[in-house]
Amino acid sequence: MNSEELQKLLEAGKIASKARDYAKKFLKAGMPVIDVANKVEEKIFGLGGKPSFPVCTSINENAAHCSYWDDKLKLKQGDLIKIDTGAHIDGWIADCAFSYSIGKNEENETLIKASENALNAAIKIAKPKTEVREIGRAVNAEMEKLGVNPIKNLTGHLVQRYKLHGPLSIPSFDNNDKTKLEEDMVIAIEPFATTGTGSVTEIKDFHIFRYIGKGTLRTSRDVLQHVVKEYYTLPFSRKWLLNKFGNLKTTIFLQQGVANKLLESYGPLKVISGHKAAQTEHTIIVKEKPIITTK
């Protein structure tokens, strides 16, 4: 990692963390969930970055990948919302998340605390030569202290240029993976806590898509050109295309893109048992003293 790359990573982290903290100021009951995402995304642009993926606003048992495109869903008292956001500078990515209780709620607060404690414990050992199983063990130990479970099939991940999810997973339990972290790896650690079963399933109502980096279409070429130019291989939201191209053109493009395997699709991930989930996340550069880019 050269100095220019490091500076872009740090700047992306600064933008993502400011956008995250901005969200904490306006969350309240009655607010349309789409407005939450829109305001955070606008903040990222205003700070000179671009979203590295759509802001995800996942509520209660919906753990991840919710990117709504209408204003029907509103926050209500007792909700536990996860705000997962990120920014990039020239493809160098920062990824972070926090959970927020709409009003006081003991279950929500316990889950939030468990997720935060687990992340802090994991970051302390995110050093060269640490086996990823050790991070998972540290996460799980913190969860157990508060009587909750990690979501085992949601993991942290390696972060690479224009690639949000690289080929390394960071578990939330000891999965016996002895892969060792290396100096200057960029990783996102994101423990999810639940009182439920500790696993999620995908709802086939796709909110988020990603161009795989190759292929073309006979129709909808203008939409594809826009996706490649604006997002390249980073995830994008159905909402973003609806705003520019309208419902019919967007729907045709997404259907054809998935059918022709140009696009990957991602639906909301729901806790199978129906219990609430909390998430906390930072992006870290692996060092003897780990660097938190999204602090």
XYZ file of C-alpha atoms in Angstrom:
295
model
C 0.000 0.000 0.000
C 1.551 3.295 -1.090
C 0.979 6.682 0.527
C -1.577 7.813 -2.088
C -3.684 4.687 -1.573
C -3.502 5.103 2.191
C -4.665 8.710 1.967
C -7.652 7.731 -0.176
C -8.595 4.993 2.284
C -8.348 7.404 5.198
C -10.350 10.093 3.399
C -13.067 7.583 2.477
C -13.171 6.513 6.114
C -13.493 10.085 7.314
C -16.412 10.729 4.938
C -18.184 7.479 5.835
C -17.856 8.114 9.567
C -19.167 11.679 9.264
C -22.162 10.448 7.282
C -22.775 7.723 9.875
C -22.652 10.193 12.753
C -24.917 12.594 10.856
C -27.608 9.892 10.728
C -27.653 9.652 14.519
C -28.940 13.237 14.729
C -32.261 12.809 12.938
C -33.541 9.252 13.493
C -37.011 9.372 15.050
C -40.394 7.653 15.036
C -42.563 8.566 12.060
C -39.675 9.224 9.685
C -39.915 7.480 6.278
C -37.070 4.988 6.073
C -36.219 6.037 2.515
C -35.546 9.558 3.825
C -32.933 8.177 6.210
C -30.986 6.594 3.356
C -31.390 9.595 1.066
C -30.092 12.039 3.677
C -27.030 9.894 4.441
C -26.236 9.389 0.749
C -26.575 13.136 0.110
C -24.191 13.777 3.004
C -21.568 11.492 1.443
C -21.751 13.371 -1.857
C -21.663 16.689 -0.018
C -18.435 15.679 1.720
C -16.750 14.912 -1.599
C -17.125 11.137 -1.739
C -19.398 8.650 -3.426
C -21.395 5.873 -1.727
C -19.495 2.587 -1.972
C -22.872 0.841 -1.787
C -26.480 1.895 -1.131
C -27.128 2.961 2.446
C -28.863 -0.023 4.036
C -31.665 0.673 6.508
C -32.551 -2.716 7.964
C -35.074 -2.853 10.799
C -35.626 -5.385 13.609
C -35.440 -8.966 12.253
C -34.204 -7.689 8.882
C -30.471 -7.789 9.495
C -28.980 -6.447 6.265
C -29.337 -5.419 2.604
C -32.549 -3.376 2.892
C -32.552 -0.450 0.437
C -36.134 0.769 0.057
C -37.389 2.714 -2.980
C -40.704 4.105 -1.697
C -41.872 6.011 1.380
C -44.395 3.485 2.696
C -42.224 2.179 5.543
C -41.783 4.528 8.508
C -39.801 4.201 11.715
C -41.872 3.446 14.789
C -41.313 3.374 18.528
C -39.371 0.292 19.610
C -37.705 -0.303 16.236
C -34.074 -1.375 16.083
C -32.588 0.050 12.891
C -29.200 -0.783 11.406
C -27.594 1.950 9.289
C -24.896 0.382 7.107
C -23.090 2.961 5.000
C -19.864 3.461 3.126
C -17.939 5.851 0.941
C -15.206 5.528 -1.622
C -12.554 7.730 -3.161
C -11.459 6.462 -6.574
C -12.594 2.948 -5.628
C -10.851 2.895 -2.248
C -13.597 1.886 0.157
C -14.719 2.527 3.711
C -17.585 0.520 5.218
C -19.215 1.145 8.602
C -22.469 0.563 10.470
C -24.278 1.281 13.705
C -27.553 0.268 15.321
C -30.057 2.645 16.893
C -33.089 2.124 19.104
C -36.131 4.275 18.331
C -37.037 5.055 21.911
C -35.815 3.210 24.978
C -35.966 -0.569 24.686
C -34.038 -2.983 26.897
C -33.698 -5.725 24.277
C -32.463 -3.248 21.688
C -29.887 -1.788 24.057
C -28.544 -5.225 25.005
C -28.123 -6.222 21.364
C -26.437 -2.932 20.499
C -24.037 -3.243 23.429
C -23.187 -6.845 22.530
C -22.410 -5.915 18.940
C -20.311 -2.901 19.943
C -18.364 -4.837 22.579
C -17.725 -7.664 20.135
C -16.399 -5.272 17.500
C -14.061 -3.578 19.972
C -12.687 -6.936 21.094
C -12.133 -8.000 17.491
C -10.333 -4.805 16.497
C -7.809 -5.195 19.324
C -6.473 -8.387 17.741
C -6.770 -7.381 14.049
C -2.997 -7.598 13.659
C -0.652 -9.377 11.255
C -0.516 -13.149 11.813
C -3.803 -13.268 13.749
C -5.895 -16.206 12.537
C -9.389 -15.160 11.510
C -10.816 -17.869 13.779
C -9.347 -15.927 16.721
C -11.369 -12.876 15.740
C -14.467 -15.039 15.572
C -13.713 -16.470 18.990
C -13.336 -12.974 20.471
C -16.641 -11.858 18.951
C -18.501 -14.905 20.224
C -17.068 -14.538 23.732
C -18.396 -10.976 24.022
C -21.821 -12.048 22.787
C -21.998 -14.848 25.344
C -21.306 -12.403 28.189
C -24.618 -10.674 27.437
C -26.564 -13.836 26.674
C -27.001 -13.261 22.934
C -25.853 -15.032 19.787
C -23.734 -13.977 16.825
C -25.311 -14.383 13.399
C -22.977 -17.032 12.055
C -23.783 -16.781 8.356
C -23.100 -13.041 8.220
C -19.406 -12.223 8.213
C -16.935 -9.424 7.912
C -14.841 -9.318 4.773
C -11.710 -8.279 2.968
C -12.076 -4.894 1.247
C -10.284 -4.219 -2.039
C -10.342 -1.447 -4.619
C -13.774 -1.421 -6.282
C -14.501 -4.724 -4.532
C -16.539 -4.381 -1.353
C -16.438 -8.087 -0.478
C -13.037 -9.583 -1.182
C -12.064 -13.271 -0.945
C -11.666 -13.475 2.825
C -14.414 -13.762 5.423
C -14.096 -12.577 9.019
C -16.303 -14.865 11.151
C -18.278 -14.140 14.308
C -17.412 -17.478 15.899
C -14.498 -19.902 15.895
C -14.991 -21.535 12.491
C -11.576 -23.226 12.561
C -10.280 -21.024 9.717
C -6.560 -20.630 10.328
C -6.034 -18.054 7.581
C -3.799 -15.327 8.977
C -4.272 -11.604 8.584
C -1.483 -9.851 6.715
C 0.086 -6.415 7.100
C -1.891 -3.707 5.238
C -4.927 -5.890 4.575
C -8.086 -3.787 4.644
C -10.919 -5.604 6.384
C -14.414 -4.778 7.555
C -15.430 -6.388 10.844
C -19.195 -6.372 11.471
C -20.598 -8.512 14.298
C -24.363 -9.047 14.241
C -26.028 -9.872 17.570
C -29.417 -11.521 18.036
C -31.416 -13.310 20.702
C -32.591 -15.644 17.945
C -31.171 -18.604 16.077
C -28.011 -16.918 14.839
C -28.676 -17.365 11.134
C -30.361 -15.411 8.347
C -32.100 -16.239 5.092
C -32.476 -14.125 1.962
C -35.859 -12.673 1.042
C -36.314 -12.888 -2.737
C -37.271 -9.240 -3.130
C -34.068 -7.851 -4.507
C -33.073 -4.348 -3.418
C -29.385 -4.226 -4.362
C -27.460 -5.241 -7.479
C -23.870 -5.354 -8.693
C -22.340 -5.425 -12.173
C -19.875 -8.313 -12.312
C -17.459 -6.425 -14.564
C -18.094 -8.003 -17.962
C -20.823 -8.590 -20.529
C -23.354 -6.451 -22.380
C -27.036 -6.378 -23.330
C -28.858 -5.938 -26.637
C -31.320 -3.582 -24.991
C -31.057 -1.218 -22.008
C -27.537 -0.317 -23.079
C -27.876 3.239 -21.843
C -28.742 1.961 -18.369
C -25.808 -0.443 -18.411
C -23.445 2.307 -19.548
C -24.653 4.449 -16.661
C -24.107 1.619 -14.161
C -20.584 0.924 -15.423
C -19.647 4.614 -15.431
C -21.139 5.517 -12.053
C -20.718 2.343 -9.976
C -18.448 -0.006 -11.954
C -18.350 -3.194 -9.844
C -19.664 -1.618 -6.637
C -23.216 -2.384 -5.446
C -26.045 -0.083 -6.502
C -29.688 0.294 -5.541
C -32.848 -0.225 -7.549
C -33.833 3.158 -6.086
C -30.929 4.941 -7.780
C -31.977 3.680 -11.219
C -35.667 4.406 -10.624
C -34.799 8.030 -9.925
C -33.013 8.370 -13.280
C -34.709 5.929 -15.669
C -38.193 5.299 -14.252
C -39.909 2.052 -13.306
C -40.321 0.307 -16.685
C -36.796 0.830 -17.965
C -35.260 -0.010 -14.596
C -37.299 -3.200 -14.212
C -36.420 -4.426 -17.715
C -32.720 -3.728 -17.205
C -32.551 -5.473 -13.834
C -34.468 -8.508 -15.072
C -32.321 -8.845 -18.187
C -29.111 -8.159 -16.310
C -29.779 -10.898 -13.768
C -31.078 -13.356 -16.401
C -27.961 -12.835 -18.539
C -25.687 -13.057 -15.491
C -24.321 -9.542 -15.876
C -25.719 -8.576 -12.500
C -25.661 -10.166 -9.073
C -28.741 -9.500 -6.957
C -29.070 -9.152 -3.193
C -32.275 -9.376 -1.184
C -32.883 -8.435 2.451
C -31.396 -10.874 4.959
C -33.850 -11.815 7.693
C -33.174 -13.603 10.992
C -34.797 -17.010 10.487
C -36.296 -17.115 13.982
C -37.818 -13.642 13.548
C -35.805 -12.093 16.386
C -34.234 -8.652 16.227
C -30.600 -8.113 15.228
C -28.025 -5.383 15.897
C -24.911 -4.628 13.842
C -21.795 -2.547 14.406
C -18.994 -2.220 11.852
C -15.656 -0.547 11.202
C -13.103 -0.747 8.412
C -9.607 -1.551 9.656
C -6.155 -1.519 8.117
C -4.264 -4.461 9.601
C -1.202 -3.246 11.514
C 0.519 -4.050 14.807
C -1.589 -1.129 15.973
C -4.705 -1.524 13.792
C -5.886 1.629 11.999
C -9.648 2.222 12.177
C -10.444 4.265 9.066
C -14.085 4.813 10.083
C -13.537 5.756 13.725
